Amino acid sequence: MGRFTAMFNELAKSFSPTKRGKSCGQKEVAEVMAKEAKKDNMILRSSGSININTFASICSKRGEKGVNQDCCIVWEEFGCQKDMMFCGIFDGHGPWGHYVAKRVCESMPSSLLCNWQEMLFEASLDPHTCDKKLDIWKDSFIKTCAVVDRDIRHCHKFDSIQSGTTALAAIRQGELVVIANVGDSRAILATIVNDGCLVAVQLTVDFKPNLPDEAERIVECKGRVLCLEDEPGVHRLWLPNEESPGLAMSRAFGDYCVKDYGLISVPQVTHRHIISKDQFIVLASDGVWDVVSNEQAVEIVSSTDDRAKSAKRLVEFAARAWKRKRKGIAVDDISAICLFFH
């Protein structure tokens, strides 16, 4: 674990050995890896399926609010590691949300790879370091989210003052799955219990402003958590003295108008050691979970004969459910990734 991949070592030789040079060099190497993976069809950013060592199905469908502000990515053999995969769903919001989501979708994997390699290298230099695989991934995700949010703040190609994106990212490394969640997208696991039934296990928290810990932080920062009269039960985050921005989540990238009033981009990092009874994971934006239960999602995916169509079937089911359950409300953008283990 404490070793760089052969490709990383060969590419890194061409960069400066100084501390600052090492960091910059690793970033460039990570970007080269991303380009190579895309060229070799190991990166999928649109609907479809990908199958090298494992199997993933991905689908994104535009809603009725304009341009699709969701972005998805599946990267097989992440960082040239045979047993690794990166999956991510980014749900933009606000006037420039589709640009913010695209920026995070493009920058997070390479940034995470760079930070992971750096921490891996530093851990290998410590003679007292034991197996810190999980800690390294957690620290890498936390550092990456801080870097990505700072990058968006200084990006002049779009206005992120009142626009942003959530992010749900998962790394599979062998039998370890590490998930980082910023916002209200959700990851669930389908696993077989003792009676042979397939059940859903929720792996992440939907970070809504009314969650006790989230609401406490927002109020301490002078932000407000309120529902609109025509949206009972939908809690939103507001500025102290203005009727904006009205965010339906308590964590996101961007949205700098409320970053001083309780909104954060710090991820919740969870993990799962995959066992033989675990069948697949579903990552999806809130466009799915607003109208589909965890149990329904597991049933839909598990009953799809062609795994390549599993994400599409879930997304299309959610789109129909929106029109049936939320009449008069514009259908949200809907995205899902299904990652099978066996």
Short mmCIF file of N, CA and C in Angstrom, two decimals, residues 209-283:
data_model
loop_
_atom_site.label_atom_id
_atom_site.label_comp_id
_atom_site.label_asym_id
_atom_site.label_seq_id
_atom_site.Cartn_x
_atom_site.Cartn_y
_atom_site.Cartn_z
N PRO A 209 -31.07 21.09 6.20
CA PRO A 209 -30.85 22.12 7.22
C PRO A 209 -31.55 21.87 8.55
N ASN A 210 -32.59 21.04 8.57
CA ASN A 210 -33.33 20.83 9.82
C ASN A 210 -32.79 19.68 10.66
N LEU A 211 -31.76 18.96 10.19
CA LEU A 211 -31.14 17.96 11.05
C LEU A 211 -30.59 18.65 12.30
N PRO A 212 -30.79 18.08 13.49
CA PRO A 212 -30.42 18.78 14.73
C PRO A 212 -29.01 19.37 14.73
N ASP A 213 -27.99 18.58 14.39
CA ASP A 213 -26.61 19.09 14.42
C ASP A 213 -26.39 20.16 13.35
N GLU A 214 -27.01 19.96 12.18
CA GLU A 214 -26.86 20.94 11.10
C GLU A 214 -27.56 22.24 11.46
N ALA A 215 -28.77 22.15 11.99
CA ALA A 215 -29.54 23.34 12.36
C ALA A 215 -28.83 24.11 13.48
N GLU A 216 -28.24 23.38 14.43
CA GLU A 216 -27.52 24.04 15.53
C GLU A 216 -26.33 24.84 14.99
N ARG A 217 -25.60 24.26 14.06
CA ARG A 217 -24.46 24.97 13.47
C ARG A 217 -24.92 26.21 12.71
N ILE A 218 -25.98 26.08 11.94
CA ILE A 218 -26.49 27.20 11.14
C ILE A 218 -26.94 28.34 12.04
N VAL A 219 -27.70 28.01 13.08
CA VAL A 219 -28.20 29.05 14.00
C VAL A 219 -27.05 29.73 14.73
N GLU A 220 -26.04 28.95 15.13
CA GLU A 220 -24.87 29.54 15.80
C GLU A 220 -24.13 30.51 14.88
N CYS A 221 -24.22 30.26 13.57
CA CYS A 221 -23.56 31.13 12.59
C CYS A 221 -24.48 32.25 12.10
N LYS A 222 -25.64 32.39 12.76
CA LYS A 222 -26.61 33.47 12.45
C LYS A 222 -27.42 33.22 11.18
N GLY A 223 -27.32 32.02 10.62
CA GLY A 223 -28.18 31.69 9.50
C GLY A 223 -29.57 31.31 10.00
N ARG A 224 -30.51 31.16 9.08
CA ARG A 224 -31.89 30.80 9.46
C ARG A 224 -32.32 29.52 8.74
N VAL A 225 -33.15 28.73 9.42
CA VAL A 225 -33.73 27.52 8.84
C VAL A 225 -35.24 27.66 8.90
N LEU A 226 -35.86 27.83 7.73
CA LEU A 226 -37.30 28.06 7.66
C LEU A 226 -37.90 27.35 6.47
N CYS A 227 -39.21 27.06 6.57
CA CYS A 227 -39.97 26.52 5.44
C CYS A 227 -40.81 27.64 4.83
N LEU A 228 -40.97 27.63 3.53
CA LEU A 228 -41.88 28.55 2.87
C LEU A 228 -43.31 28.08 3.08
N GLU A 229 -44.25 29.03 3.02
CA GLU A 229 -45.65 28.68 3.25
C GLU A 229 -46.17 27.66 2.24
N ASP A 230 -45.70 27.77 1.00
CA ASP A 230 -46.17 26.84 -0.03
C ASP A 230 -45.32 25.58 -0.12
N GLU A 231 -44.35 25.42 0.82
CA GLU A 231 -43.52 24.23 0.87
C GLU A 231 -43.43 23.69 2.29
N PRO A 232 -44.55 23.32 2.87
CA PRO A 232 -44.51 22.81 4.25
C PRO A 232 -43.65 21.55 4.34
N GLY A 233 -42.77 21.54 5.33
CA GLY A 233 -41.91 20.37 5.52
C GLY A 233 -40.60 20.42 4.78
N VAL A 234 -40.44 21.41 3.87
CA VAL A 234 -39.18 21.56 3.14
C VAL A 234 -38.37 22.67 3.81
N HIS A 235 -37.43 22.29 4.63
CA HIS A 235 -36.62 23.27 5.37
C HIS A 235 -35.48 23.78 4.49
N ARG A 236 -35.28 25.09 4.55
CA ARG A 236 -34.25 25.72 3.71
C ARG A 236 -33.36 26.62 4.56
N LEU A 237 -32.16 26.83 4.04
CA LEU A 237 -31.17 27.69 4.69
C LEU A 237 -31.23 29.09 4.08
N TRP A 238 -31.37 30.11 4.96
CA TRP A 238 -31.51 31.49 4.51
C TRP A 238 -30.48 32.38 5.19
N LEU A 239 -30.17 33.49 4.53
CA LEU A 239 -29.34 34.53 5.13
C LEU A 239 -30.07 35.15 6.32
N PRO A 240 -29.37 35.83 7.23
CA PRO A 240 -30.00 36.38 8.44
C PRO A 240 -31.13 37.36 8.15
N ASN A 241 -30.94 38.23 7.16
CA ASN A 241 -31.92 39.29 6.94
C ASN A 241 -32.41 39.37 5.50
N GLU A 242 -32.23 38.29 4.74
CA GLU A 242 -32.68 38.28 3.34
C GLU A 242 -33.41 36.99 3.02
N GLU A 243 -34.34 37.08 2.09
CA GLU A 243 -35.08 35.90 1.64
C GLU A 243 -34.30 35.19 0.52
N SER A 244 -33.08 34.83 0.81
CA SER A 244 -32.23 34.10 -0.13
C SER A 244 -31.13 33.41 0.69
N PRO A 245 -30.45 32.40 0.16
CA PRO A 245 -30.71 31.75 -1.12
C PRO A 245 -31.75 30.65 -1.05
N GLY A 246 -32.14 30.23 0.17
CA GLY A 246 -33.14 29.19 0.30
C GLY A 246 -32.65 27.82 -0.10
N LEU A 247 -31.48 27.43 0.40
CA LEU A 247 -30.90 26.14 0.05
C LEU A 247 -31.60 25.00 0.80
N ALA A 248 -31.89 23.92 0.08
CA ALA A 248 -32.56 22.77 0.69
C ALA A 248 -31.55 21.77 1.24
N MET A 249 -30.29 22.16 1.32
CA MET A 249 -29.25 21.30 1.90
C MET A 249 -28.36 22.15 2.80
N SER A 250 -27.65 21.49 3.72
CA SER A 250 -26.83 22.22 4.68
C SER A 250 -25.33 22.09 4.39
N ARG A 251 -24.98 21.32 3.35
CA ARG A 251 -23.59 21.17 2.94
C ARG A 251 -23.53 21.22 1.42
N ALA A 252 -22.58 21.97 0.90
CA ALA A 252 -22.44 22.08 -0.56
C ALA A 252 -21.15 22.81 -0.89
N PHE A 253 -20.69 22.62 -2.11
CA PHE A 253 -19.59 23.42 -2.66
C PHE A 253 -20.20 24.69 -3.24
N GLY A 254 -19.43 25.78 -3.18
CA GLY A 254 -19.95 27.04 -3.71
C GLY A 254 -20.86 27.72 -2.71
N ASP A 255 -21.87 28.46 -3.24
CA ASP A 255 -22.85 29.16 -2.39
C ASP A 255 -22.17 30.03 -1.33
N TYR A 256 -21.23 30.86 -1.78
CA TYR A 256 -20.40 31.60 -0.82
C TYR A 256 -21.16 32.67 -0.06
N CYS A 257 -22.36 33.02 -0.52
CA CYS A 257 -23.15 34.01 0.21
C CYS A 257 -23.56 33.49 1.59
N VAL A 258 -23.59 32.16 1.76
CA VAL A 258 -23.99 31.61 3.06
C VAL A 258 -22.89 30.75 3.71
N LYS A 259 -21.68 30.81 3.19
CA LYS A 259 -20.60 30.03 3.79
C LYS A 259 -20.24 30.54 5.19
N ASP A 260 -20.54 31.81 5.47
CA ASP A 260 -20.30 32.35 6.81
C ASP A 260 -21.51 32.18 7.72
N TYR A 261 -22.58 31.57 7.19
CA TYR A 261 -23.83 31.45 7.95
C TYR A 261 -24.29 30.00 8.12
N GLY A 262 -23.32 29.10 8.15
CA GLY A 262 -23.64 27.72 8.49
C GLY A 262 -23.46 26.69 7.41
N LEU A 263 -23.41 27.10 6.14
CA LEU A 263 -23.18 26.13 5.06
C LEU A 263 -21.71 25.72 5.07
N ILE A 264 -21.44 24.42 4.97
CA ILE A 264 -20.06 23.93 4.93
C ILE A 264 -19.90 22.95 3.78
N SER A 265 -18.65 22.71 3.41
CA SER A 265 -18.35 21.73 2.36
C SER A 265 -17.52 20.59 2.92
N VAL A 266 -17.58 20.39 4.22
CA VAL A 266 -16.86 19.29 4.87
C VAL A 266 -17.62 17.99 4.64
N PRO A 267 -16.97 16.96 4.14
CA PRO A 267 -17.68 15.72 3.86
C PRO A 267 -17.86 14.85 5.09
N GLN A 268 -18.94 14.09 5.10
CA GLN A 268 -19.07 12.97 6.03
C GLN A 268 -18.46 11.77 5.32
N VAL A 269 -17.46 11.15 5.93
CA VAL A 269 -16.78 10.01 5.30
C VAL A 269 -17.15 8.74 6.06
N THR A 270 -17.75 7.79 5.34
CA THR A 270 -18.13 6.51 5.91
C THR A 270 -17.47 5.39 5.10
N HIS A 271 -17.55 4.17 5.62
CA HIS A 271 -16.92 3.07 4.89
C HIS A 271 -17.68 1.77 5.11
N ARG A 272 -17.39 0.81 4.27
CA ARG A 272 -17.99 -0.52 4.35
C ARG A 272 -16.99 -1.54 3.84
N HIS A 273 -16.78 -2.59 4.60
CA HIS A 273 -15.97 -3.72 4.13
C HIS A 273 -16.93 -4.71 3.48
N ILE A 274 -16.79 -4.90 2.18
CA ILE A 274 -17.72 -5.72 1.42
C ILE A 274 -17.56 -7.20 1.80
N ILE A 275 -18.71 -7.84 2.06
CA ILE A 275 -18.73 -9.28 2.34
C ILE A 275 -19.51 -9.97 1.23
N SER A 276 -19.54 -11.28 1.27
CA SER A 276 -20.15 -12.05 0.18
C SER A 276 -21.65 -11.77 0.05
N LYS A 277 -22.30 -11.38 1.15
CA LYS A 277 -23.74 -11.12 1.09
C LYS A 277 -24.08 -9.76 0.49
N ASP A 278 -23.10 -8.86 0.42
CA ASP A 278 -23.34 -7.54 -0.17
C ASP A 278 -23.38 -7.66 -1.69
N GLN A 279 -24.43 -7.11 -2.30
CA GLN A 279 -24.64 -7.30 -3.73
C GLN A 279 -24.28 -6.07 -4.57
N PHE A 280 -24.75 -4.91 -4.19
CA PHE A 280 -24.47 -3.70 -4.97
C PHE A 280 -24.72 -2.45 -4.14
N ILE A 281 -24.19 -1.34 -4.64
CA ILE A 281 -24.42 -0.03 -4.04
C ILE A 281 -25.10 0.86 -5.08
N VAL A 282 -26.03 1.68 -4.63
CA VAL A 282 -26.67 2.68 -5.48
C VAL A 282 -26.31 4.06 -4.95
N LEU A 283 -25.75 4.90 -5.81
CA LEU A 283 -25.53 6.31 -5.51
C LEU A 283 -26.50 7.10 -6.38
#
